[in-house]
Amino acid sequence: MMKKKYCISSYCHIRDNTISLNGKTIYTGQHSDLKSLTKSAYRHFDIDYPKFFKMDNLSRLGFLAAEILLTNEGVLPENEEDIAIVLSNRASSLDTDRKHWESIRDSHNYYPSPAIFVYTLPNICIGEISIRHKLYSENSFFIFDEFNPNHLFSYANGLLDTEKTRKVLCGWVDVDGPVYKAFLYLVGKEGPVLHSIEEITRLF
Amino acid sequence: MDKIYVSHNSIVSCLGNDSQTVIQKIKDGVSGLQPVNDPKLLDQPLCTSQINIEKIPKTIRGKAKEEIFTRLEHMLLNSLGKVIQASKIELTDRVGLIISTTKGNIDVLDDDNPFPKERAYLAELGKVLKEFFGFRTHPIVLSNACVSGLLAIATAKKMILQGDFDHVFVTGGDLASKFTLSGFRAFQALSSVPCRPYDKNRSGINIGEVGTSALVTKDDTKLAREAVIILGDASCNDANHISGPSRTGEGLYRAVKLALKEAKLQPKDIDFISAHGTATQFNDEMEAIAFNRLKLQNTPLNSLKGYFGHTLGASGLLETIVGMHSLHQNTVIASMGFEEIGVSQPINIIRRTESRPMDTFLKTSSGFGGSNTAVVFKKVAE
């Protein structure tokens, strides 16, 4: 069977206090932690979405990368675009799991909160992106001990080949204590970069 | 296009340690849900389907005296081991492993748990299973809230069709842990008595636990008697709320519609629905609305949560396996705990376990993050 070829139309990185779109730095700052970076970037990019401040660090990181990338692509919620979301990371939601754990470890100081507990699932980050951009398509969250371009490549191709979706927002969104990294890219029929394992690995 | 099957399977649960035993118990109307009063788990009485780890055969490697596997690992090793053995498939680079879990070994965060905290990383769970059985490929952990188990089957199908693998072993499990119970308690969603999906007098959810596994394959020489064909699958997000389902059942409606389309079936072709039915007000109501929009309100439907509680990342896989046996034995399974309709729209809840010829079923799951998955299964022609 002749395999169809797809392309990466844009990509976004958030790492080391720097945000870049298609390889060009669009924001950089001196921040002591991810919370401060995402808050400052939210203001810098003039985003108006108060729910952002309720999100945990993993959702903020994924939301922000998706916001920058999809805005650049001209994706509007009212168009309800057919974009699937396939994300991956190493630490799942452990960063927030530890917070929930702190709230229940001591029976004399017991304060579990639904607002924290709901973020103890990695795919909540996908949910936040879906709500923001009105994306009703397929979503999956995978966990690997390291970035797995082969899996993302094949899974995105599968969704596109079977016409389950027109585009796939793919990538890596990981938060583990002070360590964080986001790399999102959009795959579809058109774009300047060939969708291949080599290119995904190079961009990561 | 190749046909993709779900074949050999196993359930390790408090109702028994293999699918046959568990199915028989369900047919006999036995529930695994029991009241539990354990302050170490939760500061109030609860109802759950806890596995007595002493009752499952110990998986011992080498002669190590100290415990080398966590509670969840024992559940998954036992369950997966049975399926690998039954399938007689050699673990080559054409054989994949998908692990479906929401929280994995989350109990290692407990101060009195002897295992290192690193064991909470989900990829570590993958490594343990890979090394124990000698898988040659990289384990894939899928963690997509309560649709994970069903989505794992759909993912296995996609990966086989994509040419990544010929066979995929799918295993799913989660613990009824202090971590998870305290969270659902904080949502005020937990019931201290056995749950009653879709019933007027329901009082909330029970969290349960199972370790469950199945073989997904394109090889029709590797089929168990109860094997089914995956006719269609789809997943759709509600794009509405992270912890509450859509009031219009939008994501579920869309997912079922797309799964039926891929299966080339009409709603009337579905013999029964194995629904999500957690017994929370919001979930049950959302499903009733979605199934009415889909014209599936007259199709016999059950929730299996009354037998096991909500087994989280395992539930979709567990309920698919029960559905397969149900088809094979031409027996509809009663929706345990149901007496009087407690949703605003009519749905046809199965009241009695009884014989009926059947050919196809629809399995649906919904979860936090707005996720919904629907898969259509069909009996393999005899």
XYZ file of C-alpha atoms in Angstrom:
586
model
C 0.000 0.000 0.000
C 1.333 3.414 -0.960
C 1.491 5.499 2.214
C 0.226 9.056 2.088
C 2.603 11.844 3.062
C 1.669 14.563 5.521
C 3.271 17.825 6.598
C 3.919 19.819 9.752
C 2.408 23.274 9.302
C 3.734 24.854 12.515
C 5.368 23.965 15.801
C 5.881 25.600 19.172
C 8.382 25.079 21.998
C 8.261 26.188 25.610
C 11.464 25.426 27.511
C 14.155 27.153 29.577
C 12.112 30.343 30.066
C 11.739 30.699 26.315
C 8.793 30.339 23.976
C 9.375 29.873 20.274
C 7.139 29.459 17.254
C 8.480 27.693 14.164
C 11.981 27.966 15.599
C 11.868 31.733 16.248
C 11.927 33.017 19.826
C 8.771 35.002 20.523
C 9.048 35.380 24.266
C 11.810 35.068 26.792
C 12.036 36.121 30.412
C 13.713 35.475 33.722
C 11.327 33.404 35.791
C 11.993 31.334 38.860
C 9.354 28.777 37.975
C 6.867 27.607 35.355
C 3.911 29.237 37.076
C 5.521 32.638 36.822
C 6.597 32.034 33.202
C 3.113 30.976 32.057
C 1.458 33.889 33.880
C 3.807 36.392 32.357
C 3.461 34.860 28.865
C -0.351 34.904 29.215
C -0.154 38.682 29.714
C 2.490 39.160 27.040
C 0.344 37.454 24.393
C -2.744 39.290 25.587
C -4.761 36.107 26.105
C -8.231 36.607 27.550
C -9.272 33.345 29.191
C -9.680 33.603 32.998
C -10.017 29.797 33.365
C -6.291 29.703 32.665
C -5.601 30.711 36.265
C -7.442 27.678 37.619
C -5.277 25.265 35.655
C -2.386 23.271 37.053
C 1.107 23.649 35.600
C 0.751 20.811 33.070
C -2.479 22.214 31.646
C -1.098 25.764 31.592
C 1.950 24.604 29.689
C -0.035 22.635 27.107
C -2.725 25.299 26.859
C -0.203 28.045 26.223
C 1.706 26.127 23.539
C -1.593 25.183 21.827
C -2.858 28.756 22.086
C 0.204 30.187 20.376
C 0.292 27.514 17.691
C -3.425 27.401 16.870
C -3.797 31.199 16.921
C -0.943 31.396 14.436
C -2.807 28.829 12.298
C -5.959 30.961 12.384
C -7.973 28.295 14.220
C -11.153 29.839 15.628
C -13.474 28.176 18.169
C -16.558 29.120 16.120
C -15.276 27.015 13.219
C -15.142 23.859 15.377
C -12.218 22.568 13.374
C -11.547 18.889 12.946
C -8.265 18.621 14.848
C -7.358 15.562 16.940
C -5.011 15.901 19.927
C -2.322 13.323 20.695
C -0.011 14.260 23.548
C 2.655 12.439 25.487
C 5.046 12.913 28.376
C 7.131 11.170 31.010
C 5.721 12.342 34.347
C 2.008 11.995 33.562
C 0.275 14.270 36.092
C 2.718 13.448 38.924
C 3.463 17.110 39.565
C -0.147 17.649 40.653
C -0.483 14.108 42.066
C 2.101 15.081 44.676
C 0.006 18.116 45.649
C -3.117 16.002 46.089
C -1.043 13.506 48.031
C 0.195 16.231 50.389
C -3.430 17.121 51.118
C -4.317 13.586 52.273
C -1.147 12.102 53.791
C -1.848 13.388 57.299
C -5.256 12.499 58.760
C -4.965 15.460 61.164
C -4.310 17.854 58.325
C -6.651 16.476 55.666
C -7.804 18.864 52.950
C -8.361 17.129 49.558
C -9.821 19.492 46.986
C -11.768 18.657 43.808
C -10.062 21.611 42.105
C -6.692 19.888 42.529
C -7.851 16.269 42.214
C -9.342 16.813 38.753
C -5.862 17.685 37.455
C -4.441 14.339 38.612
C -5.035 12.974 35.095
C -2.720 13.969 32.227
C -5.507 14.152 29.635
C -7.133 17.062 31.466
C -4.580 19.150 29.578
C -6.143 17.874 26.321
C -9.586 18.655 27.738
C -8.575 22.255 28.437
C -7.266 22.701 24.884
C -10.421 21.082 23.443
C -12.700 23.395 25.432
C -10.774 26.507 24.482
C -10.690 25.783 20.741
C -13.943 23.780 20.509
C -12.234 20.659 19.253
C -14.504 17.599 19.371
C -12.086 15.157 17.769
C -10.119 12.137 18.952
C -7.763 12.548 21.880
C -5.157 10.327 23.507
C -2.489 10.839 26.122
C 0.506 8.473 26.081
C 3.274 8.060 28.653
C 6.836 7.080 27.704
C 10.136 7.154 29.582
C 11.432 9.445 26.836
C 10.147 11.275 23.764
C 8.855 8.669 21.296
C 8.668 10.205 17.801
C 7.962 6.826 16.175
C 4.745 6.359 18.086
C 3.479 9.907 17.561
C 4.348 9.698 13.858
C 2.540 6.439 13.292
C -0.483 7.315 15.419
C -1.010 10.664 13.668
C -0.660 8.988 10.262
C -3.251 6.402 11.286
C -5.784 9.056 12.262
C -5.215 10.947 9.006
C -5.117 7.856 6.731
C -8.447 6.608 8.066
C -9.896 10.125 7.809
C -10.832 10.133 11.479
C -9.574 13.712 11.507
C -8.221 16.375 9.144
C -5.341 17.553 11.336
C -3.540 16.295 14.427
C -2.066 18.433 17.185
C 0.781 16.279 18.468
C 3.605 16.537 20.904
C 5.208 16.366 24.301
C 4.044 18.316 27.374
C 5.929 17.390 30.521
C 6.120 18.947 33.987
C 8.001 17.310 36.844
C 8.774 19.637 39.744
C 11.052 22.383 38.406
C 11.605 20.618 35.074
C 9.284 21.367 32.165
C 9.148 21.166 28.409
C 6.475 21.567 25.765
C 6.834 20.790 22.076
C 3.649 20.840 20.018
C 3.257 20.539 16.268
C 0.325 20.438 13.887
C 0.163 17.730 11.202
C -2.052 17.937 8.129
C -2.014 17.818 4.349
C -0.041 21.031 3.888
C 2.925 22.719 5.497
C 6.597 23.607 5.062
C 8.055 20.614 6.972
C 7.658 16.968 5.925
C 5.957 14.859 8.603
C 8.636 12.247 9.256
C 10.309 10.632 12.259
C 13.561 12.388 11.336
C 11.943 15.839 11.223
C 9.988 15.314 14.454
C 13.186 14.185 16.186
C 15.119 17.150 14.794
C 12.485 19.690 15.868
C 12.109 18.222 19.370
C -8.976 -3.848 5.185
C -7.810 -6.487 7.640
C -10.249 -7.664 10.264
C -9.056 -6.912 13.772
C -10.171 -9.137 16.636
C -10.245 -9.048 20.413
C -9.439 -12.616 21.420
C -7.952 -14.336 24.496
C -8.697 -12.437 27.699
C -8.487 -12.550 31.444
C -9.981 -10.838 34.471
C -8.285 -10.862 37.866
C -10.823 -9.576 40.367
C -12.429 -10.232 43.709
C -14.990 -12.368 41.846
C -12.285 -14.710 40.587
C -8.972 -14.889 38.796
C -10.084 -15.842 35.285
C -12.751 -14.659 32.862
C -14.853 -17.868 32.957
C -15.225 -17.811 36.745
C -15.991 -14.102 36.817
C -18.590 -14.337 34.021
C -20.328 -17.224 35.774
C -20.523 -15.195 39.008
C -21.999 -12.252 37.116
C -24.561 -14.532 35.455
C -25.433 -15.843 38.913
C -26.072 -12.274 40.027
C -23.110 -12.051 42.396
C -21.575 -8.613 42.941
C -17.990 -8.070 44.031
C -18.877 -4.876 45.883
C -18.449 -5.118 49.639
C -18.651 -2.574 52.442
C -15.191 -1.703 53.735
C -14.302 0.225 56.842
C -10.607 0.987 56.673
C -9.386 4.358 57.965
C -6.123 3.796 56.083
C -8.097 3.978 52.845
C -10.756 6.531 53.696
C -12.015 8.326 56.786
C -15.528 6.968 56.249
C -17.140 3.631 55.333
C -17.077 2.834 51.657
C -18.085 0.139 49.232
C -15.506 -1.348 46.865
C -14.413 -4.523 45.041
C -10.975 -4.880 46.600
C -8.755 -7.706 45.407
C -7.303 -9.873 48.139
C -3.760 -10.017 46.862
C -3.107 -13.197 48.878
C -5.714 -14.969 46.780
C -4.069 -14.412 43.451
C -1.261 -16.800 42.552
C 2.082 -15.220 43.445
C 4.204 -14.298 40.492
C 7.690 -15.037 41.767
C 10.821 -14.421 39.811
C 14.094 -15.869 41.057
C 14.429 -16.669 44.719
C 14.139 -13.176 46.110
C 12.574 -13.253 49.560
C 11.413 -9.702 49.653
C 8.513 -8.552 47.551
C 9.690 -7.323 44.184
C 6.325 -6.446 42.677
C 3.751 -3.902 43.781
C 0.123 -4.759 44.357
C -0.922 -3.465 40.925
C 1.974 -5.258 39.238
C 0.825 -8.567 40.738
C -2.648 -7.965 39.347
C -1.357 -7.131 35.865
C 1.353 -9.815 35.761
C -1.203 -12.463 36.633
C -3.780 -11.254 34.203
C -1.408 -10.632 31.294
C 0.479 -13.880 31.896
C -2.693 -15.898 31.375
C -3.465 -14.193 28.067
C 0.081 -14.566 26.719
C 0.031 -18.241 27.671
C -3.398 -18.903 26.166
C -2.532 -17.172 22.902
C 0.748 -19.094 22.384
C 2.189 -16.061 20.613
C 5.945 -15.609 20.538
C 6.917 -12.128 21.738
C 8.744 -10.884 18.641
C 9.234 -7.320 17.411
C 5.784 -7.630 15.760
C 4.041 -7.883 19.130
C 3.068 -4.746 21.039
C 2.081 -4.063 24.633
C -0.381 -1.364 25.648
C -0.944 -0.606 29.321
C -4.102 1.224 30.234
C -4.107 2.949 33.605
C -5.047 6.260 35.124
C -2.842 6.212 38.211
C -0.601 3.109 38.000
C 1.432 2.494 41.166
C 0.180 5.676 42.818
C 0.144 3.919 46.216
C 3.953 4.043 46.348
C 3.588 7.709 47.337
C 2.276 6.414 50.703
C 4.820 6.959 53.450
C 4.569 3.353 54.620
C 4.824 1.827 51.143
C 8.136 -0.067 50.839
C 8.666 0.645 47.133
C 10.701 3.609 45.850
C 8.670 6.672 44.845
C 10.064 6.397 41.289
C 7.768 3.430 40.816
C 4.922 5.945 40.471
C 6.187 6.894 36.997
C 3.881 5.051 34.620
C 6.691 4.063 32.256
C 8.216 2.111 35.165
C 5.127 -0.074 35.224
C 5.653 -0.680 31.509
C 9.264 -1.679 32.131
C 8.306 -4.207 34.806
C 5.833 -5.937 32.480
C 8.171 -5.784 29.518
C 11.077 -7.317 31.401
C 9.045 -9.967 33.145
C 7.558 -11.400 29.951
C 10.386 -10.441 27.585
C 8.482 -8.122 25.230
C 10.766 -6.940 22.430
C 8.937 -3.684 21.744
C 8.605 -0.485 23.752
C 5.561 -0.621 26.078
C 2.920 2.014 25.352
C 1.155 3.456 28.388
C -2.197 5.055 27.677
C -3.580 7.315 30.398
C -6.744 8.993 29.213
C -8.951 8.970 32.310
C -11.867 6.547 32.397
C -11.973 5.873 28.658
C -8.408 4.449 28.749
C -9.416 0.756 28.756
C -11.690 1.042 25.735
C -9.405 3.499 23.976
C -6.545 1.001 24.451
C -8.474 -1.541 22.326
C -9.103 1.096 19.660
C -5.434 2.117 19.813
C -4.299 -1.499 19.394
C -6.558 -1.794 16.341
C -5.135 1.406 14.843
C -1.546 0.306 15.409
C -2.156 -3.091 13.772
C -3.885 -1.481 10.781
C -1.021 1.008 10.540
C 1.379 -1.940 10.253
C 3.212 -1.288 13.532
C 2.326 -4.712 14.971
C 0.579 -8.007 14.103
C -0.626 -8.600 17.670
C -1.047 -6.290 20.642
C -1.509 -7.379 24.231
C -3.625 -4.848 26.080
C -3.593 -4.824 29.863
C -5.447 -2.480 32.183
C -5.552 -1.886 35.893
C -5.987 0.664 38.626
C -6.135 0.466 42.405
C -8.981 1.486 44.679
C -6.357 3.548 46.501
C -6.417 6.175 49.222
C -5.314 8.628 46.534
C -8.285 8.038 44.252
C -10.908 7.431 46.925
C -10.071 10.692 48.702
C -10.438 12.569 45.425
C -13.848 11.142 44.543
C -14.870 11.722 48.138
C -13.855 15.381 47.743
C -16.170 15.512 44.732
C -18.878 14.138 47.014
C -19.483 11.469 44.410
C -18.748 8.342 46.500
C -21.506 6.039 47.666
C -21.087 4.002 50.847
C -23.532 1.359 49.555
C -23.464 -0.647 46.274
C -24.000 1.719 43.346
C -27.239 1.728 41.354
C -26.626 3.006 37.825
C -29.622 4.787 36.227
C -31.795 4.102 39.279
C -33.999 6.715 40.878
C -32.508 5.972 44.298
C -28.877 5.993 43.288
C -26.405 7.428 45.736
C -23.221 7.795 43.721
C -20.200 5.901 42.530
C -18.130 3.015 43.939
C -14.449 2.762 43.026
C -13.382 -0.821 42.371
C -10.314 -2.667 41.169
C -9.432 -5.328 38.612
C -6.431 -6.353 36.560
C -7.580 -7.321 33.100
C -5.969 -8.158 29.761
C -6.829 -9.151 26.209
C -5.149 -9.990 22.937
C -5.934 -7.762 19.951
C -4.859 -9.428 16.709
C -5.388 -9.623 12.962
C -4.565 -13.341 12.943
C -7.751 -15.411 12.682
C -5.887 -18.547 13.769
C -5.389 -16.972 17.220
C -9.020 -16.655 18.200
C -10.616 -17.675 21.486
C -14.187 -19.013 21.275
C -15.570 -15.705 22.558
C -13.461 -13.562 20.192
C -15.107 -10.573 18.522
C -14.354 -8.408 15.485
C -13.815 -4.680 16.077
C -16.168 -3.174 13.504
C -15.751 0.493 14.314
C -14.345 2.864 16.905
C -14.345 6.560 17.613
C -13.417 8.976 20.370
C -14.764 12.492 20.743
C -14.228 15.224 23.271
C -17.154 17.129 24.771
C -15.184 20.397 24.495
C -17.323 21.542 27.369
C -16.028 20.888 30.904
C -13.052 19.072 32.486
C -14.866 17.319 35.331
C -18.528 17.257 34.297
C -20.011 15.584 31.227
C -21.732 17.637 28.560
C -25.415 18.143 29.340
C -26.306 17.319 25.756
C -24.018 14.274 25.660
C -22.282 15.861 22.682
C -19.000 13.926 22.755
C -20.686 10.581 23.379
C -23.273 11.291 20.665
C -20.564 12.084 18.145
C -18.370 9.127 19.149
C -21.194 6.565 18.789
C -22.297 8.085 15.489
C -18.786 7.833 14.037
C -18.212 4.319 15.410
C -21.494 3.137 13.815
C -20.532 4.817 10.558
C -17.200 3.002 10.458
C -18.984 -0.248 11.373
C -21.477 0.423 8.531
C -24.317 -0.296 10.950
C -27.551 1.440 11.909
C -28.612 1.944 15.530
C -31.217 -0.843 15.055
C -28.422 -3.322 14.253
C -26.971 -3.084 17.770
C -28.156 -5.951 19.988
C -27.108 -4.417 23.289
C -25.145 -1.544 24.781
C -22.570 -1.975 27.524
C -22.691 1.610 28.747
C -20.555 3.566 31.196
C -23.210 3.986 33.919
C -21.188 5.197 36.892
C -24.339 5.951 38.920
C -23.580 9.631 39.289
C -26.499 11.895 38.423
C -24.573 13.794 35.742
C -23.125 10.771 33.981
C -26.298 8.694 33.846
C -28.378 11.623 32.651
C -25.844 12.560 29.987
C -25.865 8.999 28.628
C -29.666 8.840 28.561
C -29.726 12.057 26.521
C -27.013 10.913 24.115
C -28.639 7.492 23.526
C -31.976 9.163 22.812
C -30.364 11.527 20.342
C -28.852 8.438 18.699
C -32.218 6.608 18.572
C -30.758 3.903 20.789
C -33.274 4.371 23.594
C -34.934 0.992 22.915
C -31.721 -0.988 22.653
C -31.146 -3.154 25.751
C -28.466 -1.521 27.875
C -26.532 -2.331 31.000
C -23.892 -0.866 33.249
C -21.577 -3.386 34.932
C -20.563 -0.959 37.685
C -22.952 -2.739 40.075
C -20.697 -5.835 39.902
C -17.245 -4.235 40.163
C -17.731 -0.538 40.854
C -15.854 1.839 38.597
C -12.507 0.225 37.847
C -11.175 3.420 36.222
C -8.465 2.760 33.613
C -9.431 -0.913 33.437
C -13.189 -0.440 33.153
C -13.528 -0.167 29.367
C -11.423 -3.276 28.828
C -13.112 -5.233 31.618
C -16.583 -4.380 30.322
C -15.609 -5.247 26.742
C -14.440 -8.665 27.911
C -17.690 -9.272 29.798
C -19.561 -8.135 26.674
C -17.647 -10.640 24.521
C -18.612 -13.519 26.799
C -22.145 -12.206 26.936
C -22.362 -12.334 23.106
C -20.749 -15.747 22.904
C -23.114 -17.210 25.493
C -26.102 -15.367 23.979
C -26.932 -13.999 27.401
C -27.875 -10.437 28.248
C -26.535 -9.382 31.640
C -28.772 -7.536 34.087
C -27.743 -4.016 35.050
C -27.240 -4.702 38.749
C -28.758 -2.231 41.189
C -31.412 -0.976 38.794
C -35.084 -0.953 39.810
C -36.771 2.274 38.804
C -35.750 4.668 36.042
C -33.878 7.672 37.409
C -32.997 9.603 34.260
C -35.158 12.119 32.416
C -35.253 10.262 29.087
C -36.332 6.668 28.454
C -33.639 3.996 28.097
C -34.094 0.237 28.001
C -32.186 -1.041 31.031
C -31.713 -4.823 31.209
C -33.469 -6.047 34.358
C -32.882 -9.782 34.144
C -29.958 -11.890 33.020
C -31.440 -14.150 30.332
C -30.758 -15.975 27.088
C -31.256 -14.122 23.849
C -29.590 -14.604 20.441
C -27.163 -11.766 19.809
C -24.591 -10.727 17.242
C -23.287 -7.220 17.960
C -22.765 -4.871 20.873
C -21.736 -1.303 21.460
C -19.369 -0.433 24.312
C -19.079 3.161 25.468
C -16.958 4.930 28.076
C -16.814 8.534 29.200
C -14.422 10.283 31.522
C -12.851 13.362 33.021
C -11.307 15.736 30.550
C -14.469 15.467 28.425
C -13.388 12.196 26.835
C -15.788 9.706 25.241
C -15.015 6.498 23.363
C -17.364 4.138 21.521
C -16.496 0.790 19.946
C -18.771 -1.596 18.009
C -18.043 -5.338 18.294
C -19.446 -8.291 16.371
C -19.368 -12.012 16.964
C -16.986 -13.998 14.785
C -19.169 -16.087 12.435
C -19.063 -19.720 13.466
